[in-house]
Short mmCIF file of C-alpha atoms and ligand atoms in Angstrom, two decimals:
data_model
loop_
_atom_site.label_atom_id
_atom_site.label_comp_id
_atom_site.label_asym_id
_atom_site.label_seq_id
_atom_site.Cartn_x
_atom_site.Cartn_y
_atom_site.Cartn_z
CA MET A 285 -85.49 41.45 14.95
CA THR A 286 -88.57 41.53 12.81
CA PHE A 287 -91.07 43.40 15.00
CA SER A 288 -91.54 45.03 18.35
CA LEU A 289 -94.19 43.81 20.76
CA GLU A 290 -96.71 45.91 22.67
CA ARG A 291 -98.74 44.40 25.49
CA PRO A 292 -101.51 46.91 26.28
CA GLU A 293 -103.72 46.41 29.33
CA THR A 294 -106.88 48.02 28.02
CA VAL A 295 -108.92 47.80 24.83
CA GLY A 296 -108.61 51.57 24.36
CA GLU A 297 -104.83 51.40 24.52
CA ALA A 298 -104.73 48.49 22.06
CA ILE A 299 -106.87 50.40 19.57
CA ARG A 300 -104.78 53.55 20.03
CA ILE A 301 -101.56 51.68 19.19
CA LEU A 302 -103.18 49.95 16.22
CA SER A 303 -104.31 53.34 14.83
CA ASP A 304 -101.12 55.31 15.57
CA PRO A 305 -99.13 55.75 12.31
CA SER A 306 -95.84 55.72 14.21
CA TYR A 307 -96.40 52.02 15.00
CA ALA A 308 -97.58 51.07 11.51
CA PRO A 309 -97.88 48.49 10.22
CA ALA A 310 -99.33 47.18 13.49
CA VAL A 311 -101.24 43.89 13.80
CA PRO A 312 -103.07 42.22 16.69
CA LEU A 313 -101.72 39.00 18.22
CA ALA A 314 -103.91 36.42 19.97
CA GLY A 315 -102.47 32.89 20.22
CA GLY A 316 -100.02 33.57 17.41
CA THR A 317 -100.49 30.16 15.80
CA ASP A 318 -101.26 31.78 12.44
CA LEU A 319 -99.80 35.25 12.84
CA LEU A 320 -96.23 34.39 13.82
CA LEU A 321 -95.79 32.17 10.76
CA ASP A 322 -97.47 34.75 8.51
CA VAL A 323 -95.12 37.45 9.77
CA ASP A 324 -92.03 35.18 9.58
CA GLU A 325 -92.82 34.33 5.99
CA GLY A 326 -93.65 37.90 4.98
CA ARG A 327 -97.33 37.32 4.21
CA ILE A 328 -98.33 39.90 6.80
CA PRO A 329 -96.11 42.98 7.17
CA ALA A 330 -95.68 43.96 10.81
CA ARG A 331 -93.49 46.49 12.50
CA THR A 332 -95.53 46.31 15.69
CA VAL A 333 -97.32 43.29 17.05
CA VAL A 334 -100.01 44.18 19.58
CA SER A 335 -100.66 41.39 22.06
CA LEU A 336 -104.27 41.04 23.18
CA ALA A 337 -103.26 38.72 26.05
CA ARG A 338 -103.94 41.25 28.81
CA LEU A 339 -107.36 42.33 27.56
CA PRO A 340 -110.36 41.00 29.51
CA TRP A 341 -111.56 38.79 26.69
CA ARG A 342 -110.69 35.29 27.91
CA THR A 343 -114.36 34.87 28.73
CA LEU A 344 -117.33 32.67 28.04
CA HIS A 345 -120.92 33.21 29.15
CA TRP A 346 -124.53 32.60 28.12
CA GLU A 347 -126.88 35.42 27.18
CA GLY A 348 -130.10 33.44 27.34
CA ASP A 349 -129.76 30.82 24.60
CA THR A 350 -126.70 32.42 23.04
CA LEU A 351 -123.14 31.51 23.95
CA VAL A 352 -120.81 34.50 23.93
CA VAL A 353 -117.17 33.51 23.48
CA GLY A 354 -114.52 36.14 24.18
CA ALA A 355 -112.07 36.64 21.32
CA THR A 356 -108.96 35.57 23.24
CA LEU A 357 -110.32 32.52 25.08
CA PRO A 358 -108.04 29.62 24.12
CA PHE A 359 -109.98 26.92 22.28
CA ALA A 360 -108.99 24.29 24.84
CA LYS A 361 -111.14 26.02 27.50
CA LEU A 362 -114.33 25.88 25.51
CA PRO A 363 -115.47 22.23 25.46
CA ALA A 364 -115.19 21.87 29.24
CA GLU A 365 -117.52 24.77 30.04
CA ALA A 366 -120.84 23.75 31.53
CA GLY A 367 -123.56 23.31 28.95
CA VAL A 368 -121.47 23.88 25.84
CA ARG A 369 -121.25 20.23 24.86
CA THR A 370 -125.01 19.66 25.13
CA ARG A 371 -126.23 22.99 23.80
CA LEU A 372 -123.68 23.39 20.99
CA PRO A 373 -122.27 19.94 20.17
CA GLY A 374 -121.34 21.04 16.64
CA LEU A 375 -119.17 23.84 18.02
CA VAL A 376 -117.35 21.37 20.28
CA ASP A 377 -116.80 19.06 17.27
CA ALA A 378 -115.29 21.99 15.37
CA VAL A 379 -113.11 23.29 18.18
CA GLU A 380 -111.74 19.82 18.92
CA ALA A 381 -110.88 19.45 15.23
CA VAL A 382 -108.42 22.35 15.40
CA GLY A 383 -104.75 21.31 15.39
CA SER A 384 -103.70 19.49 18.54
CA LEU A 385 -104.41 19.99 22.24
CA ALA A 386 -101.13 21.89 22.72
CA LEU A 387 -102.08 24.20 19.83
CA ARG A 388 -105.55 24.70 21.32
CA HIS A 389 -104.03 25.82 24.60
CA ARG A 390 -103.06 29.00 22.74
CA ALA A 391 -105.15 29.25 19.55
CA THR A 392 -108.33 31.32 19.84
CA LEU A 393 -111.66 31.87 18.12
CA GLY A 394 -110.80 35.55 17.49
CA GLY A 395 -107.62 34.48 15.73
CA ASN A 396 -109.43 31.89 13.62
CA LEU A 397 -111.88 34.56 12.43
CA GLY A 398 -109.06 37.07 11.92
CA ARG A 399 -107.24 34.58 9.68
CA ALA A 400 -110.44 33.67 7.81
CA ALA A 401 -108.89 30.56 6.27
CA PRO A 402 -110.84 28.80 3.49
CA ALA A 403 -110.49 25.50 5.34
CA SER A 404 -111.10 26.84 8.85
CA ASP A 405 -112.77 24.15 10.92
CA VAL A 406 -114.71 26.67 12.97
CA LEU A 407 -116.28 28.93 10.35
CA PRO A 408 -118.74 26.36 8.88
CA ILE A 409 -120.50 25.68 12.19
CA LEU A 410 -120.61 29.41 12.98
CA LEU A 411 -122.29 29.93 9.58
CA ALA A 412 -124.71 27.08 10.11
CA VAL A 413 -125.93 28.34 13.48
CA GLY A 414 -125.92 32.01 12.45
CA ALA A 415 -123.21 33.42 14.74
CA VAL A 416 -122.65 37.16 15.03
CA VAL A 417 -119.22 38.76 15.41
CA ARG A 418 -118.97 41.65 17.87
CA LEU A 419 -116.38 44.24 16.91
CA VAL A 420 -114.90 47.21 18.70
CA SER A 421 -112.97 50.20 17.37
CA ALA A 422 -112.38 53.87 18.17
CA SER A 423 -115.77 54.65 16.66
CA GLY A 424 -117.60 52.23 18.94
CA GLU A 425 -119.04 48.74 18.72
CA ARG A 426 -120.86 46.96 15.92
CA GLU A 427 -122.17 43.50 15.13
CA VAL A 428 -121.63 41.67 11.86
CA PRO A 429 -123.22 38.33 10.91
CA ILE A 430 -120.52 35.75 10.26
CA GLY A 431 -121.51 35.37 6.59
CA GLN A 432 -120.74 39.04 5.99
CA PHE A 433 -117.67 39.08 8.19
CA VAL A 434 -115.65 36.61 6.11
CA ARG A 435 -114.87 37.90 2.62
CA GLY A 436 -112.03 35.69 1.44
CA SER A 437 -108.83 34.07 2.62
CA ARG A 438 -107.30 36.60 5.06
CA GLU A 439 -110.06 39.03 4.05
CA THR A 440 -112.62 40.15 6.59
CA SER A 441 -114.86 43.12 7.12
CA LEU A 442 -112.58 44.35 9.95
CA ALA A 443 -111.70 48.01 9.52
CA ARG A 444 -108.21 49.24 10.33
CA ALA A 445 -107.60 49.24 14.10
CA GLU A 446 -110.84 47.36 14.67
CA LEU A 447 -110.84 44.27 16.88
CA ILE A 448 -113.01 41.21 17.33
CA GLU A 449 -114.23 41.39 20.90
CA SER A 450 -116.41 38.28 21.04
CA VAL A 451 -118.60 35.98 19.00
CA ALA A 452 -122.28 35.39 19.84
CA ILE A 453 -123.29 31.83 18.96
CA PRO A 454 -126.97 30.75 19.17
CA SER A 455 -127.34 27.34 20.76
CA ALA A 456 -128.14 24.37 18.53
CA PRO A 457 -128.51 21.18 20.55
CA ARG A 458 -128.83 19.27 17.30
CA SER A 459 -125.71 20.23 15.40
CA ALA A 460 -122.51 18.57 14.24
CA TYR A 461 -119.29 19.26 12.41
CA VAL A 462 -117.54 16.47 10.50
CA TRP A 463 -114.37 16.65 8.45
CA GLN A 464 -111.89 14.67 6.36
CA ARG A 465 -108.11 15.05 6.30
CA VAL A 466 -105.10 13.09 5.19
CA ARG A 467 -103.86 13.05 8.81
CA PRO A 468 -106.15 13.67 11.79
CA ALA A 469 -104.06 16.16 13.78
CA ASN A 470 -102.32 19.30 12.60
CA ASP A 471 -103.49 18.95 9.05
CA VAL A 472 -105.85 21.08 7.02
CA SER A 473 -109.31 19.67 6.37
CA GLN A 474 -109.97 18.75 2.75
CA VAL A 475 -113.67 19.29 3.40
CA GLY A 476 -115.61 20.16 6.53
CA VAL A 477 -119.41 19.99 6.82
CA ALA A 478 -121.52 21.61 9.52
CA VAL A 479 -125.21 20.88 10.00
CA ALA A 480 -127.49 22.48 12.56
CA TRP A 481 -131.16 22.54 13.38
CA ALA A 482 -132.21 26.14 13.92
CA GLY A 483 -135.38 25.27 15.79
CA ALA A 484 -138.11 25.91 13.20
CA PRO A 485 -139.62 23.62 10.56
CA GLY A 486 -137.59 23.73 7.37
CA ALA A 487 -134.70 25.26 9.27
CA TRP A 488 -131.93 22.72 8.83
CA GLN A 489 -128.78 24.63 7.92
CA VAL A 490 -125.86 23.12 6.03
CA ALA A 491 -122.48 24.83 5.61
CA LEU A 492 -119.32 23.66 3.86
CA GLY A 493 -115.68 24.55 4.51
CA GLY A 494 -112.61 23.82 2.42
CA VAL A 495 -114.40 23.67 -0.93
CA LEU A 496 -114.37 27.35 -1.99
CA PRO A 497 -112.32 30.41 -0.96
CA THR A 498 -114.81 31.08 1.84
CA PRO A 499 -117.09 28.76 3.78
CA VAL A 500 -120.61 28.66 2.33
CA ARG A 501 -124.18 27.81 3.27
CA VAL A 502 -125.81 25.56 0.69
CA ALA A 503 -129.38 26.67 0.13
CA GLU A 504 -129.92 23.90 -2.47
CA ALA A 505 -129.27 21.28 0.18
CA GLU A 506 -131.28 23.04 2.85
CA ALA A 507 -134.27 23.23 0.50
CA GLN A 508 -134.41 19.41 0.46
CA LEU A 509 -134.99 19.27 4.21
CA PRO A 510 -138.47 20.56 5.00
CA ASN A 511 -139.14 18.13 7.85
CA ASP A 512 -137.79 17.53 11.28
CA PRO A 513 -136.45 14.97 11.70
CA PRO A 514 -135.53 14.62 8.03
CA THR A 515 -136.14 11.29 6.35
CA ALA A 516 -133.30 9.20 4.94
CA ALA A 517 -134.50 10.07 1.44
CA GLU A 518 -134.42 13.80 2.21
CA ILE A 519 -130.90 13.56 3.60
CA ASP A 520 -129.87 11.70 0.49
CA LEU A 521 -131.27 14.48 -1.73
CA ALA A 522 -129.60 17.12 0.42
CA ALA A 523 -126.24 15.32 0.19
CA ARG A 524 -126.51 15.19 -3.60
CA ALA A 525 -127.59 18.83 -3.81
CA ALA A 526 -124.67 19.96 -1.63
CA ALA A 527 -122.21 18.04 -3.79
CA ALA A 528 -123.67 19.47 -7.00
CA GLY A 529 -123.01 23.07 -5.97
CA ALA A 530 -120.52 25.67 -7.24
CA ALA A 531 -117.15 24.79 -8.81
CA PHE A 532 -115.13 23.42 -5.90
CA THR A 533 -111.44 24.11 -5.43
CA THR A 534 -108.76 21.75 -6.69
CA ASP A 535 -105.48 22.08 -4.80
CA LYS A 536 -102.66 19.96 -3.42
CA ARG A 537 -104.94 18.58 -0.72
CA ALA A 538 -107.76 17.26 -2.94
CA THR A 539 -109.20 17.42 -6.43
CA GLU A 540 -112.57 18.93 -7.14
CA SER A 541 -114.16 15.56 -7.87
CA TYR A 542 -112.83 14.04 -4.64
CA ARG A 543 -114.16 17.05 -2.73
CA ARG A 544 -117.62 16.49 -4.23
CA ARG A 545 -117.64 12.89 -3.08
CA LEU A 546 -116.47 13.94 0.35
CA VAL A 547 -119.21 16.57 0.63
CA SER A 548 -121.87 14.03 -0.19
CA THR A 549 -120.53 11.51 2.34
CA LEU A 550 -119.93 14.08 5.05
CA VAL A 551 -123.40 15.62 4.75
CA ARG A 552 -124.87 12.17 5.52
CA ARG A 553 -122.48 11.64 8.41
CA GLY A 554 -123.16 15.12 9.72
CA PHE A 555 -126.90 14.45 9.91
CA ALA A 556 -126.38 11.13 11.62
CA ARG A 557 -124.17 12.80 14.20
CA ALA A 558 -126.42 15.83 14.74
CA MET A 559 -129.46 13.64 15.33
CA ALA A 560 -127.58 11.39 17.71
CA ALA A 561 -126.46 14.51 19.61
CA GLY A 562 -130.03 15.71 19.94
CA GLY A 563 -131.35 12.34 21.05
CA VAL A 564 -133.39 11.65 17.89
CA PRO A 565 -133.33 7.92 17.02
CA MET B 70 -86.88 46.23 21.12
CA THR B 71 -85.48 43.92 23.70
CA GLY B 72 -86.28 43.58 27.37
CA PRO B 73 -85.91 41.44 30.46
CA VAL B 74 -88.24 38.50 31.08
CA ALA B 75 -88.77 36.87 34.46
CA LEU B 76 -89.34 33.20 33.73
CA VAL B 77 -89.52 30.43 36.28
CA VAL B 78 -88.10 27.32 34.67
CA ASN B 79 -88.52 24.02 36.48
CA GLY B 80 -89.28 25.82 39.71
CA VAL B 81 -86.17 28.00 39.64
CA PRO B 82 -86.28 31.70 38.72
CA ALA B 83 -84.53 32.05 35.37
CA PRO B 84 -84.37 35.77 34.59
CA ALA B 85 -83.34 36.56 31.04
CA THR B 86 -82.12 39.99 29.99
CA ASP B 87 -82.26 41.56 26.54
CA VAL B 88 -84.77 39.12 25.09
CA PRO B 89 -85.80 40.38 21.63
CA ASP B 90 -89.54 41.03 21.33
CA ASP B 91 -89.92 38.44 18.58
CA GLU B 92 -87.97 35.66 20.32
CA ARG B 93 -89.73 32.30 20.68
CA LEU B 94 -89.78 30.51 24.02
CA LEU B 95 -88.03 27.59 22.30
CA ASP B 96 -85.01 29.76 21.49
CA THR B 97 -84.91 31.42 24.90
CA LEU B 98 -84.85 28.02 26.56
CA ARG B 99 -82.26 26.49 24.26
CA TRP B 100 -79.91 29.32 23.44
CA ARG B 101 -80.32 31.86 26.23
CA LEU B 102 -80.93 29.58 29.20
CA GLY B 103 -79.00 26.55 27.91
CA ARG B 104 -81.86 24.10 28.43
CA LYS B 105 -81.32 22.13 25.26
CA GLY B 106 -83.52 19.18 26.16
CA THR B 107 -86.44 20.86 24.41
CA LYS B 108 -86.09 20.06 20.70
CA GLU B 109 -86.84 21.96 17.53
CA GLY B 110 -88.44 19.79 14.85
CA CYS B 111 -90.49 21.87 12.45
CA ARG B 112 -90.80 25.33 14.03
CA THR B 113 -94.31 25.54 12.54
CA GLY B 114 -96.45 23.85 15.20
CA ASP B 115 -96.69 20.53 13.40
CA CYS B 116 -94.49 18.08 15.30
CA GLY B 117 -94.68 18.61 19.07
CA ALA B 118 -90.91 18.16 19.61
CA CYS B 119 -90.79 21.58 21.29
CA THR B 120 -93.59 20.85 23.81
CA VAL B 121 -93.16 22.39 27.27
CA LEU B 122 -95.66 23.04 30.06
CA VAL B 123 -96.68 26.65 30.64
CA ASP B 124 -98.49 26.85 33.98
CA GLY B 125 -99.10 23.13 33.58
CA GLU B 126 -100.55 23.26 30.04
CA THR B 127 -98.88 21.60 27.06
CA THR B 128 -97.60 24.40 24.86
CA LEU B 129 -95.68 24.54 21.58
CA SER B 130 -92.67 26.64 22.50
CA CYS B 131 -91.85 27.30 18.82
CA LEU B 132 -95.12 29.24 18.38
CA THR B 133 -94.97 31.13 21.68
CA LEU B 134 -93.31 34.50 22.19
CA THR B 135 -91.15 34.51 25.32
CA HIS B 136 -92.50 37.89 26.43
CA GLU B 137 -96.05 36.51 26.24
CA VAL B 138 -95.31 33.99 29.00
CA ALA B 139 -93.44 36.38 31.31
CA GLY B 140 -94.02 35.34 34.91
CA ALA B 141 -95.35 31.91 33.97
CA ALA B 142 -94.03 28.64 35.39
CA ILE B 143 -92.34 26.69 32.61
CA THR B 144 -91.63 22.98 32.90
CA THR B 145 -89.20 21.45 30.44
CA ILE B 146 -87.92 17.90 30.04
CA GLU B 147 -85.02 18.78 32.37
CA GLY B 148 -87.48 19.32 35.22
CA ILE B 149 -90.21 16.84 34.36
CA ALA B 150 -88.97 14.19 36.80
CA ASP B 151 -89.08 16.67 39.70
CA ASP B 152 -92.71 15.68 40.04
CA GLY B 153 -94.10 12.21 40.74
CA LEU B 154 -96.21 11.91 37.60
CA GLY B 155 -93.42 13.17 35.33
CA ARG B 156 -91.01 10.73 36.93
CA ARG B 157 -93.40 7.85 36.28
CA VAL B 158 -93.83 8.87 32.66
CA GLN B 159 -90.09 9.13 32.18
CA SER B 160 -89.40 5.70 33.63
CA ALA B 161 -92.30 4.16 31.67
CA PHE B 162 -90.66 5.38 28.45
CA ALA B 163 -87.41 3.73 29.55
CA GLU B 164 -89.09 0.49 30.64
CA GLU B 165 -91.03 0.17 27.40
CA ASP B 166 -88.12 1.23 25.18
CA ALA B 167 -90.43 3.93 23.86
CA LEU B 168 -87.69 5.66 21.92
CA GLN B 169 -85.47 4.96 18.97
CA CYS B 170 -83.45 8.01 17.88
CA GLY B 171 -84.95 9.89 20.82
CA TYR B 172 -85.53 13.19 19.08
CA CYS B 173 -89.27 13.29 19.75
CA THR B 174 -88.91 11.86 23.26
CA PRO B 175 -88.57 15.05 25.35
CA GLY B 176 -91.65 16.48 23.67
CA PHE B 177 -93.55 13.23 24.15
CA ILE B 178 -92.63 12.83 27.83
CA VAL B 179 -93.61 16.43 28.57
CA ALA B 180 -96.82 16.08 26.54
CA VAL B 181 -97.84 12.77 28.16
CA THR B 182 -97.23 14.25 31.61
CA GLY B 183 -99.24 17.38 30.83
CA VAL B 184 -102.08 15.47 29.20
CA LEU B 185 -102.41 12.92 32.02
CA ALA B 186 -102.48 15.73 34.58
CA GLU B 187 -105.01 17.76 32.57
CA LEU B 188 -107.38 14.91 31.73
CA GLY B 189 -107.21 13.34 35.19
CA PRO B 190 -107.24 9.74 36.41
CA ASN B 191 -110.56 8.83 34.75
CA ALA B 192 -109.50 9.79 31.22
CA THR B 193 -110.08 7.13 28.59
CA ARG B 194 -107.24 5.68 26.58
CA GLU B 195 -108.81 7.18 23.46
CA SER B 196 -109.01 10.71 24.87
CA ILE B 197 -105.37 10.53 25.96
CA LEU B 198 -104.20 9.36 22.54
CA ASP B 199 -106.33 12.08 20.90
CA ALA B 200 -104.60 14.68 23.03
CA LEU B 201 -101.21 13.35 21.91
CA GLN B 202 -101.97 13.47 18.18
CA GLY B 203 -99.87 16.60 17.72
CA ASN B 204 -96.68 14.74 18.72
CA LEU B 205 -94.97 13.01 15.84
CA CYS B 206 -92.32 10.30 16.00
CA ARG B 207 -90.32 10.14 12.79
CA CYS B 208 -89.05 6.71 13.81
CA THR B 209 -92.73 5.71 14.14
CA GLY B 210 -92.33 3.94 17.45
CA TYR B 211 -95.91 4.67 18.39
CA LEU B 212 -96.81 1.25 19.79
CA ALA B 213 -94.09 1.41 22.43
CA ILE B 214 -95.15 4.97 23.27
CA GLN B 215 -98.73 3.76 23.71
CA ARG B 216 -97.48 0.98 25.99
CA ALA B 217 -95.62 3.56 28.06
CA VAL B 218 -98.83 5.56 28.43
CA GLU B 219 -100.69 2.40 29.47
CA ARG B 220 -98.00 1.57 32.01
CA VAL B 221 -98.42 4.95 33.68
CA ARG B 222 -102.21 4.67 33.61
CA GLY B 223 -102.12 1.17 34.99
CA GLY B 224 -99.95 2.40 37.84
CA THR B 225 -97.07 0.04 37.03
CA PRO B 226 -94.04 1.73 38.61
C1 FAD C 710 -99.89 23.18 13.31
C2 FAD C 710 -101.14 23.96 13.07
C3 FAD C 710 -102.35 23.29 12.92
C4 FAD C 710 -103.54 24.00 12.70
N1 FAD C 710 -104.70 23.30 12.56
C5 FAD C 710 -105.86 23.96 12.34
C6 FAD C 710 -107.07 23.24 12.17
O1 FAD C 710 -107.11 22.02 12.26
N2 FAD C 710 -108.21 23.94 11.93
C7 FAD C 710 -108.21 25.31 11.86
O2 FAD C 710 -109.28 25.88 11.65
N3 FAD C 710 -107.07 26.00 12.01
C8 FAD C 710 -105.90 25.37 12.24
N4 FAD C 710 -104.73 26.08 12.38
C9 FAD C 710 -104.74 27.52 12.23
C10 FAD C 710 -104.80 28.33 13.53
O3 FAD C 710 -104.32 27.60 14.63
C11 FAD C 710 -106.21 28.81 13.85
O4 FAD C 710 -106.67 29.61 12.80
C12 FAD C 710 -106.30 29.58 15.17
O5 FAD C 710 -107.65 29.68 15.55
C13 FAD C 710 -105.72 30.97 15.11
O6 FAD C 710 -105.88 31.58 16.39
P1 FAD C 710 -104.71 32.40 17.10
O7 FAD C 710 -105.27 32.88 18.38
O8 FAD C 710 -103.47 31.63 17.17
O9 FAD C 710 -104.56 33.62 16.07
P2 FAD C 710 -103.33 34.57 15.73
O10 FAD C 710 -102.32 33.82 14.99
O11 FAD C 710 -102.90 35.30 16.95
O12 FAD C 710 -104.08 35.59 14.77
C14 FAD C 710 -104.57 35.21 13.49
C15 FAD C 710 -105.01 36.45 12.72
O13 FAD C 710 -106.12 37.06 13.35
C16 FAD C 710 -105.81 38.39 13.77
N5 FAD C 710 -106.46 38.52 15.08
C17 FAD C 710 -106.28 37.74 16.18
N6 FAD C 710 -107.12 38.10 17.17
C18 FAD C 710 -107.85 39.15 16.70
C19 FAD C 710 -108.88 39.97 17.27
N7 FAD C 710 -109.37 39.76 18.51
N8 FAD C 710 -109.39 40.96 16.49
C20 FAD C 710 -108.95 41.17 15.23
N9 FAD C 710 -107.98 40.43 14.64
C21 FAD C 710 -107.44 39.43 15.37
C22 FAD C 710 -104.30 38.47 13.80
O14 FAD C 710 -103.85 39.79 13.56
C23 FAD C 710 -103.93 37.52 12.67
O15 FAD C 710 -104.02 38.16 11.44
C24 FAD C 710 -103.51 25.41 12.61
C25 FAD C 710 -102.31 26.09 12.77
C26 FAD C 710 -101.13 25.38 12.99
C27 FAD C 710 -99.83 26.13 13.16
S1 FES C 711 -90.83 22.53 16.68
FE1 FES C 711 -92.62 23.24 17.63
S2 FES C 711 -94.13 21.91 16.89
FE2 FES C 711 -92.38 21.30 15.76
S1 FES C 712 -87.73 8.14 18.42
FE1 FES C 712 -86.96 9.02 16.63
S2 FES C 712 -88.42 10.57 16.26
FE2 FES C 712 -89.34 9.45 17.80
#
């Protein structure tokens, strides 16, 4: 046997086990779709796995215009909730891009953030709309903007024995997430592009996933989009600016030059989709 | 550690003793409870061969710890025809010859049953096929599988 499993019923108990040296190394378990493979293959050492399944975090509610998604809500529950599809279409695009329906019956948003994968399909839209991660630990609660939360692949600003409790996601009725893969299901996106209108002139936000070790906002592209709705020429400039950015990754899934072409194409598609979602002709 | 788990498999209580904490539902079903209809393809969540229903939801049993589903109702291929929809899916696969080597078939039949129940009678063909994208057929008999899905949707017995 590789690890022992704890199934605490309260947040306090979960944090206590995660901090207790006699359980170390101890790691939290949500859906397990990343963690179990990481533990099996020795990428994450674990003597104790602490299941979050009994914690009261399988939740979803609105705080005014902000959707608050509990860390352990399975992805499959999210698109069906009232209002989510119209108020955050880009989030629904991203969630429905993850794996397969059977995977989404277990995989969670908390787990996706905990893994902080370079090609996560969820992180770009969270960056584009300016989501905030709510954390809890023995020393209390704190909030971290998503851009500061993710530091690298499997690197986050989580302290030891600190947990993601929920994610606060401002609504963006004009938003979209588009992606390209070799195979549509259960494959890693070569590039993912999120675009969102943040509600103020000059406030189109563009974020890329899969091109660098962490998802990034592209200020150079955003600067080309002063108007709402943007003109075709502005979108064209933004697509070029996004593709001209930092040195993109080359790996087994795509070369850097192919990624640049994808970024340019996907930025255009993302705008078309976001404007259709928001009812702009 | 190990411990007992009270599973209900295909409507029948199936208590298992001494289940290791890290055991996957797939292994409990196959090796502890002898329900070998559920197949192991990849063990990494990629193929769907291990699909079972957990409280009615399609679930990859290779990525699920048995202790995490304690108390849940598990439906496997052995029990899928106990219910009217599952029976129709199973016979549609037979009628349409929707299998070649048959290795992916238990996972597909369970997944189609779960997806049709979850999406409901008004689901579009496209949304159903989207929800089945995680099931792979190495023999690539996808057209016959799609015909089987259509047969169930169209109500052909
Ligand atoms: C076949 C397959 C296909 C996939 N396809 C995609 C895809 O298309 N797009 C995509 O983005 N991802 C994909 N993934 C990756 C994975 O499914 C997602 O990252 C998923 O969101 C992880 O969630 P989980 O609940 O399963 O996390 P877990 O595996 O339970 O946890 C992941 C990590 O986060 C930590 N963690 C979990 N919850 C918390 C918490 N509340 N607080 C602090 N830390 C926590 C864990 O300790 C672990 O390190 C795929 C995985 C597989 C196996
Ligand atoms: S064996 Fe579980 S998905 Fe392949
Ligand atoms: S029939 Fe052979 S894998 Fe599908």
